[in-house]
Coordinates of C-alpha atoms and ligand atoms in Angstrom, one line a residue:
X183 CA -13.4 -32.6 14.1
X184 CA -10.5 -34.7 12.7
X185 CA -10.0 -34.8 8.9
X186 CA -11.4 -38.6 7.7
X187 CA -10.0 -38.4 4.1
X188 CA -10.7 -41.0 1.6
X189 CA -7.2 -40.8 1.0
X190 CA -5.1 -40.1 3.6
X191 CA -1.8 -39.9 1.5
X192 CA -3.3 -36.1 0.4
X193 CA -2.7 -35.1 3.8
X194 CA 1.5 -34.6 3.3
X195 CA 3.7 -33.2 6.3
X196 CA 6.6 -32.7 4.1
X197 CA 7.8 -30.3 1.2
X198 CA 8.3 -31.3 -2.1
X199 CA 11.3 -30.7 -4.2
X200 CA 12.7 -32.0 -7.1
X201 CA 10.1 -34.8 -6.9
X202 CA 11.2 -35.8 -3.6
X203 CA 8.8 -35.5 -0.2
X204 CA 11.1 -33.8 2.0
X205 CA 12.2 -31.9 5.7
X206 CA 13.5 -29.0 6.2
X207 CA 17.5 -28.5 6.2
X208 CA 17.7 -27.2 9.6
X209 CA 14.2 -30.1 10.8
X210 CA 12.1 -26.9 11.6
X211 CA 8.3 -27.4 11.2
X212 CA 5.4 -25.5 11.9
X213 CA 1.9 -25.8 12.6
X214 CA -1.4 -25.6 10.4
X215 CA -4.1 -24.7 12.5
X216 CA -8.2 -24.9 12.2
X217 CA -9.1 -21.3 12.1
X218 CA -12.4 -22.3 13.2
X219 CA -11.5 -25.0 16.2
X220 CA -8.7 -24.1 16.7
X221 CA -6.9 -27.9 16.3
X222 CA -3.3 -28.7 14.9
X223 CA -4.0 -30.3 11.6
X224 CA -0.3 -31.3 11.0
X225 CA 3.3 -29.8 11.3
X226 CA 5.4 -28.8 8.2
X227 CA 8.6 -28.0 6.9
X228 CA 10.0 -24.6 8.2
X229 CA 12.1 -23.9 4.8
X230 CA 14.7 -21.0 4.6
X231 CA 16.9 -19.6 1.9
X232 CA 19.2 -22.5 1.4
X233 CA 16.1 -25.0 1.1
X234 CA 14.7 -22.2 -1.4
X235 CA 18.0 -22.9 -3.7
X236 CA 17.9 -26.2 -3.3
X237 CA 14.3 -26.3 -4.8
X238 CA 15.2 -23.1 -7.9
X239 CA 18.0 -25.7 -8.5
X240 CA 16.0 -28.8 -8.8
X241 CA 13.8 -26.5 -11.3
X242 CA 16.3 -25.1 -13.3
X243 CA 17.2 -29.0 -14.2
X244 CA 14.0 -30.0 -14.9
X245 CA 13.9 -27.2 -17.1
X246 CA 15.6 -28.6 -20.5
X247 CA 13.8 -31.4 -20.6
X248 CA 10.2 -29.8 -19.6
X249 CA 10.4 -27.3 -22.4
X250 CA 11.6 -29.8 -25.0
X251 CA 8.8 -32.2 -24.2
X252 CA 6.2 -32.0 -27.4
X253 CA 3.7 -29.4 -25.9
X254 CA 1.0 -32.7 -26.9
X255 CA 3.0 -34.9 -24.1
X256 CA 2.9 -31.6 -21.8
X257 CA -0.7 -31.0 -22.3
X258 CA -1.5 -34.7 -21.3
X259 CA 0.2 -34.8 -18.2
X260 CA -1.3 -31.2 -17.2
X261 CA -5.0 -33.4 -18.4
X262 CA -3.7 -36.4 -16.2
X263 CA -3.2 -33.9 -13.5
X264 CA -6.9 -32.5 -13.9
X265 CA -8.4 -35.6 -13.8
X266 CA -6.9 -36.2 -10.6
X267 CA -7.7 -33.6 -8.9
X268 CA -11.7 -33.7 -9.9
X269 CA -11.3 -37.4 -9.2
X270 CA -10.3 -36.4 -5.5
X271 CA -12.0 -33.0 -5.0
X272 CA -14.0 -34.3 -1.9
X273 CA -11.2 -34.8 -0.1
X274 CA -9.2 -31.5 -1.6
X275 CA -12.0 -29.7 -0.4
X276 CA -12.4 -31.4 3.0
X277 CA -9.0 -30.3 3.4
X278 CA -9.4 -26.6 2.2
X279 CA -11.8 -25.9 4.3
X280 CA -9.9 -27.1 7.6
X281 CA -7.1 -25.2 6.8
X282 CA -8.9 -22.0 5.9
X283 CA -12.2 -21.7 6.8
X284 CA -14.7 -21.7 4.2
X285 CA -18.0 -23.8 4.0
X286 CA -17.3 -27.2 2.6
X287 CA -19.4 -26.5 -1.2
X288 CA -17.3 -22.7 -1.3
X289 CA -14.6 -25.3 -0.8
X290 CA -15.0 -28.0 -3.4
X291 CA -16.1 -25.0 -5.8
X292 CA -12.7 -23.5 -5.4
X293 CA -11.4 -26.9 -6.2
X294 CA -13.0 -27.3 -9.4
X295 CA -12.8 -23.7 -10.6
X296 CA -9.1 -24.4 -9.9
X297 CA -9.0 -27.7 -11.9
X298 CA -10.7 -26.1 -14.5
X299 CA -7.6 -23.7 -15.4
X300 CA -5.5 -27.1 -15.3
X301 CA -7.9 -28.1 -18.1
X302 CA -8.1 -24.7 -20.0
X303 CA -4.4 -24.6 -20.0
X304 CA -3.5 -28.3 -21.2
X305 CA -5.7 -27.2 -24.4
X306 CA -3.7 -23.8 -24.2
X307 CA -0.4 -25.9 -24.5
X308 CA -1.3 -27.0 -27.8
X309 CA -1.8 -23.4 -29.5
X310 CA 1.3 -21.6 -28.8
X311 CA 2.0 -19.9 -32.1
X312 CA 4.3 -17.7 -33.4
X313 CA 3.8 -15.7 -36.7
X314 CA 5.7 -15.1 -40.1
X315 CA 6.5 -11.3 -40.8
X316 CA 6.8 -9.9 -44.0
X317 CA 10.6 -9.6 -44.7
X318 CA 12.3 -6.2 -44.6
X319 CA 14.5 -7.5 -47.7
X320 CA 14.9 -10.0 -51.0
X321 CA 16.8 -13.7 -49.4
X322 CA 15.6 -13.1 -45.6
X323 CA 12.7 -14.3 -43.7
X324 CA 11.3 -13.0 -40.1
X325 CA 9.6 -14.6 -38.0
X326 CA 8.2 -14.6 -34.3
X327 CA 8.6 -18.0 -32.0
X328 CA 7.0 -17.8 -28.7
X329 CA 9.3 -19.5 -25.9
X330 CA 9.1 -20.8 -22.5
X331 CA 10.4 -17.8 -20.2
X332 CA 12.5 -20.4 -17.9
X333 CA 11.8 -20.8 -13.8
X334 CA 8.4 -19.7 -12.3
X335 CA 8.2 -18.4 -9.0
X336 CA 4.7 -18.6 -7.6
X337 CA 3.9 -17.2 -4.3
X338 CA 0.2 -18.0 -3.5
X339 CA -2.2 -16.5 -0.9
X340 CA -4.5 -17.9 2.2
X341 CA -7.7 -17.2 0.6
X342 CA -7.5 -19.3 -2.0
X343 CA -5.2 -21.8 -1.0
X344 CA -5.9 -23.9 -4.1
X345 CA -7.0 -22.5 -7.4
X346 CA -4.5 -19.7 -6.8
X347 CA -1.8 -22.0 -7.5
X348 CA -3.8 -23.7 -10.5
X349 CA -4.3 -20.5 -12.2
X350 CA -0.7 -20.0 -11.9
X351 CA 1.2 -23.3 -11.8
X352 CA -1.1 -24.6 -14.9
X353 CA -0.4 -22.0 -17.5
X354 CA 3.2 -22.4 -16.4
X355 CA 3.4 -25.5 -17.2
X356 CA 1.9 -25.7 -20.5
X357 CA 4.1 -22.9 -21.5
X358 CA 7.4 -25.1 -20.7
X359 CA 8.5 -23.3 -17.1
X360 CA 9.1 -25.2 -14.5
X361 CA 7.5 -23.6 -10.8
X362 CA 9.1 -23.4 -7.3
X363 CA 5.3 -22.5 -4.8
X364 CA 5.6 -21.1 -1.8
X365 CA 2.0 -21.5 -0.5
X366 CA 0.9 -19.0 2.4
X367 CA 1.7 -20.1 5.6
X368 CA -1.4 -20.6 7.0
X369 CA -2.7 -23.0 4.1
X370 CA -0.1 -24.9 2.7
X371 CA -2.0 -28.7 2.7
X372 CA -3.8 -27.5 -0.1
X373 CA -0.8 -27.0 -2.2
X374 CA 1.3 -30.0 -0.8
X375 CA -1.9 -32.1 -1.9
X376 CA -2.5 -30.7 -5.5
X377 CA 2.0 -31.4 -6.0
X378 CA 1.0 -35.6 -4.7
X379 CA -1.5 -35.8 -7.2
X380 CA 0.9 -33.8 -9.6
X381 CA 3.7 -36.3 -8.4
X382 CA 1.4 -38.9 -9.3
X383 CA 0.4 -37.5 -12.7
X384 CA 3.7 -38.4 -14.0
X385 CA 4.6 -34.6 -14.1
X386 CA 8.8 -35.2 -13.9
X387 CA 10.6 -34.6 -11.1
X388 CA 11.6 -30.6 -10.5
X389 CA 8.8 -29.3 -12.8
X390 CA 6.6 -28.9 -9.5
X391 CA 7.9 -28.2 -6.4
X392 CA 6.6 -26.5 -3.1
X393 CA 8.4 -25.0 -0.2
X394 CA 7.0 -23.9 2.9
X395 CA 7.8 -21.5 5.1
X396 CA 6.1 -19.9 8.2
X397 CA 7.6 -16.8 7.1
X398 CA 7.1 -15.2 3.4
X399 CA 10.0 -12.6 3.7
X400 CA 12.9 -15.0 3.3
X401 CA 12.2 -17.7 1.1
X402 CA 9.8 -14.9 -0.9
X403 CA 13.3 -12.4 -0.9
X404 CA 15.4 -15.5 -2.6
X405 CA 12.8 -16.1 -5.1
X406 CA 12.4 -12.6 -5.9
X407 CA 16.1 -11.9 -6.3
X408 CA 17.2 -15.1 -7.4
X409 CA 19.3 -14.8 -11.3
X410 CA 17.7 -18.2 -12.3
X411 CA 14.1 -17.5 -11.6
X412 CA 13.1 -15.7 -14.5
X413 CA 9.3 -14.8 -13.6
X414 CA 7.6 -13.8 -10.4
X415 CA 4.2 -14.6 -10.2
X416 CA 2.1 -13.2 -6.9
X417 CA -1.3 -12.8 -5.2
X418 CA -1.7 -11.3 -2.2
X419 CA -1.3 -7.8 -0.5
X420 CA -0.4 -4.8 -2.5
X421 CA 2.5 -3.9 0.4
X422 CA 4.2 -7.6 -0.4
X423 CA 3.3 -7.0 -3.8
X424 CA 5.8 -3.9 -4.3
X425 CA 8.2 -5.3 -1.8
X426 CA 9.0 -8.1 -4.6
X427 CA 8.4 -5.9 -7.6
X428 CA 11.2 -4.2 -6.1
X429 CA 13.2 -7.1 -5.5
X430 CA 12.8 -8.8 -8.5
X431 CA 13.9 -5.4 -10.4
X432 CA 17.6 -6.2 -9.6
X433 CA 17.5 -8.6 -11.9
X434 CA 14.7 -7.4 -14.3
X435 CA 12.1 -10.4 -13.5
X436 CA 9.1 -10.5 -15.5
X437 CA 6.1 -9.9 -13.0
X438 CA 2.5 -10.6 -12.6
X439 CA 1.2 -9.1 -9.6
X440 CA -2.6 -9.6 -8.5
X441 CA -3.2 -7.5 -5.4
X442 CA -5.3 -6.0 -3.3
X443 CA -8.8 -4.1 -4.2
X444 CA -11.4 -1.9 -3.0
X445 CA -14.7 -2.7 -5.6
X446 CA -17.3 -0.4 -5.4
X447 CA -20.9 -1.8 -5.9
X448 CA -23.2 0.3 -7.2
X449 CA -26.9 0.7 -6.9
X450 CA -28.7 3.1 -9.4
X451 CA -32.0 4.1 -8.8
X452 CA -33.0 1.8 -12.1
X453 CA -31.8 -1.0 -10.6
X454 CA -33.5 -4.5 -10.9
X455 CA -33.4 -3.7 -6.6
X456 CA -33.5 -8.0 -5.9
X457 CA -31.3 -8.5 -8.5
X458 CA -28.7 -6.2 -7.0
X459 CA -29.2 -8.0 -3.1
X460 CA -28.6 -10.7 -4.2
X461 CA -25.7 -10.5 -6.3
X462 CA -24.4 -8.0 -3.3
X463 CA -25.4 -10.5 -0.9
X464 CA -23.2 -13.5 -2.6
X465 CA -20.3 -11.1 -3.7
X466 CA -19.9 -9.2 0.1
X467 CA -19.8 -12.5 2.3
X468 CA -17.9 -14.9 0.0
X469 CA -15.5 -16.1 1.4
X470 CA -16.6 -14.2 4.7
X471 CA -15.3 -11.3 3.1
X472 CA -11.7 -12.3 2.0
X473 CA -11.1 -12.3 -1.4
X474 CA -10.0 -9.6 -3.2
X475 CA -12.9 -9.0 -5.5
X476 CA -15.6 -8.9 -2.3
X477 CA -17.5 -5.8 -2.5
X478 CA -15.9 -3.8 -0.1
X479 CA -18.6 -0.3 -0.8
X480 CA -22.1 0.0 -1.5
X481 CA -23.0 3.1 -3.2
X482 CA -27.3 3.4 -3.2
X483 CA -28.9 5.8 -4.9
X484 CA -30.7 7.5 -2.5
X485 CA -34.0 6.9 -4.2
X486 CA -33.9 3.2 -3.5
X487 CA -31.7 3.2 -0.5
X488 CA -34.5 2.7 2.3
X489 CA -35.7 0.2 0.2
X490 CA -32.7 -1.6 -0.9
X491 CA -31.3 -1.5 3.2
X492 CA -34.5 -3.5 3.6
X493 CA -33.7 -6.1 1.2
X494 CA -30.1 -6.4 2.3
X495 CA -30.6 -6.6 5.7
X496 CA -33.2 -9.4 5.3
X497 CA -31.0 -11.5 3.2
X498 CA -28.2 -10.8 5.5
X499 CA -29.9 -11.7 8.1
X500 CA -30.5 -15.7 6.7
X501 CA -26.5 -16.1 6.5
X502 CA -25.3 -18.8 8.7
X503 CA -22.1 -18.2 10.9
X504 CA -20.4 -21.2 11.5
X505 CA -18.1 -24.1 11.3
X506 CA -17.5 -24.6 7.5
X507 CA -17.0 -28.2 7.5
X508 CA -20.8 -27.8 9.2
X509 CA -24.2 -28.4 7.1
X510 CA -26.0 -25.2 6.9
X511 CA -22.9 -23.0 7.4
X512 CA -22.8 -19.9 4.9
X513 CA -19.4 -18.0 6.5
X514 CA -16.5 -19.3 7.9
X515 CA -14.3 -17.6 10.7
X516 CA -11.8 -15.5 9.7
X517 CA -8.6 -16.8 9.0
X518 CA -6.3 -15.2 11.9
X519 CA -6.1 -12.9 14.7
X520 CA -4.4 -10.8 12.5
X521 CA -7.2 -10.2 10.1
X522 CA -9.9 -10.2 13.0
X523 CA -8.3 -7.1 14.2
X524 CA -8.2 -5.5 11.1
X525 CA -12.0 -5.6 10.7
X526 CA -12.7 -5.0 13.7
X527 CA -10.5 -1.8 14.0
X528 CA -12.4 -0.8 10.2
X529 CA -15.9 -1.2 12.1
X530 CA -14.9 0.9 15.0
X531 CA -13.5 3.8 13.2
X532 CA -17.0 4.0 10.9
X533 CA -19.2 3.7 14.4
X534 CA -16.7 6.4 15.9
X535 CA -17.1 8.9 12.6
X536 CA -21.1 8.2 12.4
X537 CA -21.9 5.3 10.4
X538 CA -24.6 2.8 12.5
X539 CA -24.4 -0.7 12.0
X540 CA -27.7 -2.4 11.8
X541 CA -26.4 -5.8 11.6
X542 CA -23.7 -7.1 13.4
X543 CA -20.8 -4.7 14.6
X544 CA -18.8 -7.0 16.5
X545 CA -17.1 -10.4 17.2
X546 CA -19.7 -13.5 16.9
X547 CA -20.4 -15.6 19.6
X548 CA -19.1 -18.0 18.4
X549 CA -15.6 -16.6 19.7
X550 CA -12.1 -17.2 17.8
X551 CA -12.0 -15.5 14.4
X552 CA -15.5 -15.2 13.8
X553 CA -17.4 -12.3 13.0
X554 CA -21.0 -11.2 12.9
X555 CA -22.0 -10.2 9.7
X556 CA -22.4 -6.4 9.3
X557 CA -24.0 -4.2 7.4
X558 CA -22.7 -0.1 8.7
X559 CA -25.5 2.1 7.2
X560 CA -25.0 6.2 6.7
X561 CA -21.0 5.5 5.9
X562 CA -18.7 8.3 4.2
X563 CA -15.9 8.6 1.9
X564 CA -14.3 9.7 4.5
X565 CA -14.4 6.2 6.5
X566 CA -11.2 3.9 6.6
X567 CA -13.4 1.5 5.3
X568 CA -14.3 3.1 2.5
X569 CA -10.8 3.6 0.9
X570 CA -9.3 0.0 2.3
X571 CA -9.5 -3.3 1.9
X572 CA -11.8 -4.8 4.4
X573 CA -11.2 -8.5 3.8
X574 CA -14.2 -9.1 6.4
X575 CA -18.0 -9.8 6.6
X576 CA -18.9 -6.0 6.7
X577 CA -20.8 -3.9 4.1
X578 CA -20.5 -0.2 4.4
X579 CA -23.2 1.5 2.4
X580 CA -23.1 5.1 0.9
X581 CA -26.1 6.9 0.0
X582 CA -25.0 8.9 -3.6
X583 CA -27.0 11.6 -5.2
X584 CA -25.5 11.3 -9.3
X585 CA -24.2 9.1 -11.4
X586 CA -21.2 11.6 -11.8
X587 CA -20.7 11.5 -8.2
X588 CA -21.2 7.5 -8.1
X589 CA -18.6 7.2 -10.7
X590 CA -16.1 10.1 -9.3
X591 CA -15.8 8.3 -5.7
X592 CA -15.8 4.5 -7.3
X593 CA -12.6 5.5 -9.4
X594 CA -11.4 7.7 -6.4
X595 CA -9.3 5.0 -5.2
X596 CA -5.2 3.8 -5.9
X597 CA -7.1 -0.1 -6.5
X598 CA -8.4 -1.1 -9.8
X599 CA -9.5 -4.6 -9.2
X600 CA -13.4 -5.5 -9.9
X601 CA -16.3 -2.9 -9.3
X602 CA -19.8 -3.9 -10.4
X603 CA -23.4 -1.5 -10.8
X604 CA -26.7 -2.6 -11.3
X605 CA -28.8 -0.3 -13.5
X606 CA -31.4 -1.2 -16.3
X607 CA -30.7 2.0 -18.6
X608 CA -28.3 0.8 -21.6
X609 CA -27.3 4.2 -22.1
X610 CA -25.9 4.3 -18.5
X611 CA -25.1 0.4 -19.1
X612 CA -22.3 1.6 -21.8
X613 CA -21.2 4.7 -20.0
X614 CA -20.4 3.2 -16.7
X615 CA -18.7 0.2 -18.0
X616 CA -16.4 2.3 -20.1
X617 CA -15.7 4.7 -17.0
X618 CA -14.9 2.9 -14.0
X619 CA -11.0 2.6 -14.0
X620 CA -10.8 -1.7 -13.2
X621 CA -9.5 -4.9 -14.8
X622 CA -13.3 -7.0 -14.6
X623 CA -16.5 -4.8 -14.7
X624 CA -19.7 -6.6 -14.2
X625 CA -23.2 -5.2 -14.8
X626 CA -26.2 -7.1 -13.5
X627 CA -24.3 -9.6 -12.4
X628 CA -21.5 -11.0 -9.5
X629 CA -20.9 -13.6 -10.8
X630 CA -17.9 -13.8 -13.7
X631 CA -14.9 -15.3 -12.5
X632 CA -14.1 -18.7 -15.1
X633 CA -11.0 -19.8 -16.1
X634 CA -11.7 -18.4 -19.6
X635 CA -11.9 -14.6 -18.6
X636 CA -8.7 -12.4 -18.3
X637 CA -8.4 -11.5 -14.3
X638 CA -6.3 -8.7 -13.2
X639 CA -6.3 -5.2 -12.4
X640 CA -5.5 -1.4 -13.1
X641 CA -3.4 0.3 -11.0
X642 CA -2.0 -0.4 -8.1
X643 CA -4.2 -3.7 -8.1
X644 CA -1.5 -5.6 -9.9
X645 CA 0.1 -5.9 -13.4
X646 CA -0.8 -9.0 -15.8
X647 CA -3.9 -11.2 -16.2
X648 CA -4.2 -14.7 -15.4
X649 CA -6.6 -17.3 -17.1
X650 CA -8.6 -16.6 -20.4
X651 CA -6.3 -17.4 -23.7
X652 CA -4.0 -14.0 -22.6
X653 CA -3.1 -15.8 -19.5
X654 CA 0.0 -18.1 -20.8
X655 CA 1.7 -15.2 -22.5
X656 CA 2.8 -14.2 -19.7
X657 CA 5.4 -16.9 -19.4
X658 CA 6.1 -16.7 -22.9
X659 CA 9.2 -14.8 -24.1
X660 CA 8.4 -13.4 -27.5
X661 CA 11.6 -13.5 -29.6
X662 CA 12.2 -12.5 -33.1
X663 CA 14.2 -14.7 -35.5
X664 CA 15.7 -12.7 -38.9
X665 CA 17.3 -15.0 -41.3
X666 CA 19.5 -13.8 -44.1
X667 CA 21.4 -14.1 -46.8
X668 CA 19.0 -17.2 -48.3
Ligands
LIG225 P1 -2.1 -11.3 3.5 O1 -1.9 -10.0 4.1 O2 -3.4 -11.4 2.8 O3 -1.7 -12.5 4.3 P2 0.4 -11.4 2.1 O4 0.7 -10.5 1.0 O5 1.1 -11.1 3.4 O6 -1.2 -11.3 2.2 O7 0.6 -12.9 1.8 C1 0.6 -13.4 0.5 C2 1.7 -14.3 0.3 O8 2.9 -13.5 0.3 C3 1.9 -15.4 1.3 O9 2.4 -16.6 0.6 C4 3.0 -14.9 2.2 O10 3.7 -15.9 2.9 C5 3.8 -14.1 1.2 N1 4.7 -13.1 1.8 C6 4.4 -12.4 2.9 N2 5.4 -11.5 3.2 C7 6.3 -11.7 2.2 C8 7.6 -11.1 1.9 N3 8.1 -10.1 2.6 N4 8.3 -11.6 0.8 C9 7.7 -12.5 0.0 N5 6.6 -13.1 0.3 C10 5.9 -12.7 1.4

């Protein structure tokens, strides 16, 4: 199926730099492909390093003018910007959801919950404030003024090919940076889109721009290293994640890193049992998997885990595998080949050690990317898909014994993304919450991503938050004025 946009200038074949649509230096493109047909949906710019300077350079002019702009003018451009992307969310998420997969609601709900940290952050933009110190000494006065940190660098992942760059592009903005995006390489129409409707916001040339590349390495390495881009911002895999925390510390870049994660679900035998399906139900096959706060373990209590398998499997069993721009269709393919392999290597390893799946286990029918949902049954610590990232359809459930043992292997783990347990004891309420060793904690609940909460991680699941009123500090420069002799 063709895209049939209501407006076809969304769909835009060429990068964008210092407010300009344009090629590549050296006229390479590549392609953007269906994941779940399999159909070119267009060709774009195959941008290298010198097309990478060109765009830090149309930045770093934009820059003076950006930041001197009354953060009232800032914040109505960024609110201009929102409108425009609510106004067209239909066809925003038509084209998310060719690009990457996902059904067409997941879709338009990404687009929203991205346009809502555009709207969150053009309030932000009018309540940076600094603070007056009390002075050290008689005739001086000390204050601290909260500054624009210069030229963002945001390098965004597949998954969420649009609110990703939202969450980061938006705060960016209404702080005073101006942003070079490099979109993943397998979604970048959802990027190019949301910079024509910045474009047409009035947002000044250079503020915005967007450079694609079919390759993150080398336009990622000139980002990373580049002297004029002052902040790094990045979502993806944890092994890319330090590769450019490493590259950026040449030149001592402020970071914010969200990575990769391994949440933990868990069940106690307390547990509102419905409840916890359903919220593991929603929170495993988002996304068909791929986002980085999917459940990636069930722990049961094994008091309830006969009858929670029951459960699970029944509401597993009413998911819909399909094309997403279908009616009806609850999971997507999987983006690549790449990722196929990966859960399908996870699931054979489990089989091979013991686990049994008793739903799915393999590649759908449907051939290409998709995959059946699974649910692996009598799975161990010892599993690879217990301690990685599964970024597919596949629950693995652990039967645990005590809540010191549930809590022991949930923090046993280098990630420290989300984790979530279901339990109806408020003693145990309080002393799981405070335990588990991860950035968002939910109880009773999957459902507490908003542009208003801070999201981020422990450990090697990133550094920084994003969203919430924390988010724009971290492209603020805090600097502290003394004045003397008065
Ligand atoms: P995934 O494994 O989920 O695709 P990646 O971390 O590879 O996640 O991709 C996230 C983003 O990082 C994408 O925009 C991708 O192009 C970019 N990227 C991949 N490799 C590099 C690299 N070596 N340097 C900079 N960016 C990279």
């Amino acid at each position: 199926m063709s895209l049939s946009l209501n407006d076809s200038q969304l769909l835009k074949t060429q990068a964008y730099i210092g407010g300009e649509w344009a090629p590549a230096t050296s006229s390479a493109t590549f392609d953007v492909i269906n994941p779940a047909t399999g159909d070119v949906l267009a060709s774009v710019p195959d941008m290298n390093a010198a097309d990478t300077k060109q765009a830090i350079a149309a930045a770093e002019q934009a820059w003076p003018e950006w930041r001197a702009m009354s953060a009232r003018k800032r914040s109505k451009l960024l609110r201009k910007w929102y409108d425009l992307i609510t106004q067209h969310s239909d066809d925003l998420a038509q084209l998310l959801t060719a690009e990457q997969g996902k059904p067409h609601a997941e879709a338009k709900g990404e687009v929203l919950g991205g346009a809502a940290y555009v709207e969150w952050f053009a309030e932000e933009a009018k309540r940076i404030e600094g603070d007056l110190l009390s002075p050290q000494g008689p005739g001086q006065r000390e204050l601290v003024v909260k500054q624009p940190v210069g030229v963002v660098a945001a390098i965004t992942p597949w998954n969420f090919p649009s609110s990703m760059i939202t969450r980061k592009v938006s705060p960016a903005l209404a702080a005073g940076c101006p942003v070079v995006i490099k979109p993943a390489e397998d979604t970048p129409l959802s990027a190019l889109a949301l910079a024509e409707l910045a474009h047409r916001a009035g947002i000044p040339a250079g503020v915005v721009n967007v450079v694609t590349a079919s390759h993150g390495a080398e336009v990622g390495g000139e980002l990373a290293t580049s002297a004029t881009v002052r902040k790094l911002s990045f979502t993806g895999s944890t092994a890319v994640g330090k590769l450019l925390m490493s590259q950026a510390s040449d030149t001592v870049k402020k970071v914010s890193l969200e990575l990769g994660g391994n949440a933990p679900f868990l069940v106690f035998e307390d547990a509102d049992l419905d409840a916890a399906v359903q919220a593991a139900t929603m929170m495993k096959f988002i996304n068909s998997g791929q986002t980085c706060i999917c459940v990636n373990r069930l722990m049961v209590h094994e008091n309830v885990y006969d009858a929670f398998m029951e459960k699970f499997t029944a509401a597993v069993d009413q998911l819909n595998v399909g094309n997403g721009a279908e009616k009806g269709v609850t999971t997507g393919p999987l983006i690549n080949d790449k990722g196929l392999e990966k859960v399908e290597g996870l699931v054979k390893d489990a089989l091979g050690s013991g686990a049994k799946a008793v739903r799915g286990g393999q590649r759908h029918d449907l051939g290409r990317t998709f995959y059946e949902p699974t649910v692996l049954a009598d799975v161990n610590p010892d599993m690879a898909c217990f301690g990685n990232e599964i970024f597919g359809p596949v629950a693995p459930v652990y039967r645990f014994s005590s809540e010191e043992e549930a809590v022991r292997l949930a923090n046993d783990t280098p990630y420290g993304l989300a984790a979530y347990y279901f339990t109806r004891d408020p003693g145990r309420m309080w002393r799981v919450g405070e335990a588990l060793e991860y950035g968002m904690v939910a109880c009773n609940t999957a459902r507490f991503v908003h542009e208003g909460m801070p999201f981020g991680g422990f450990k090697e699941s990133g550094i920084g938050r994003e969203g919430s009123k924390y988010g724009i500090d971290e492209y603020l420069e805090m600097k502290f004025l003394c004045m003397g002799g008065l």
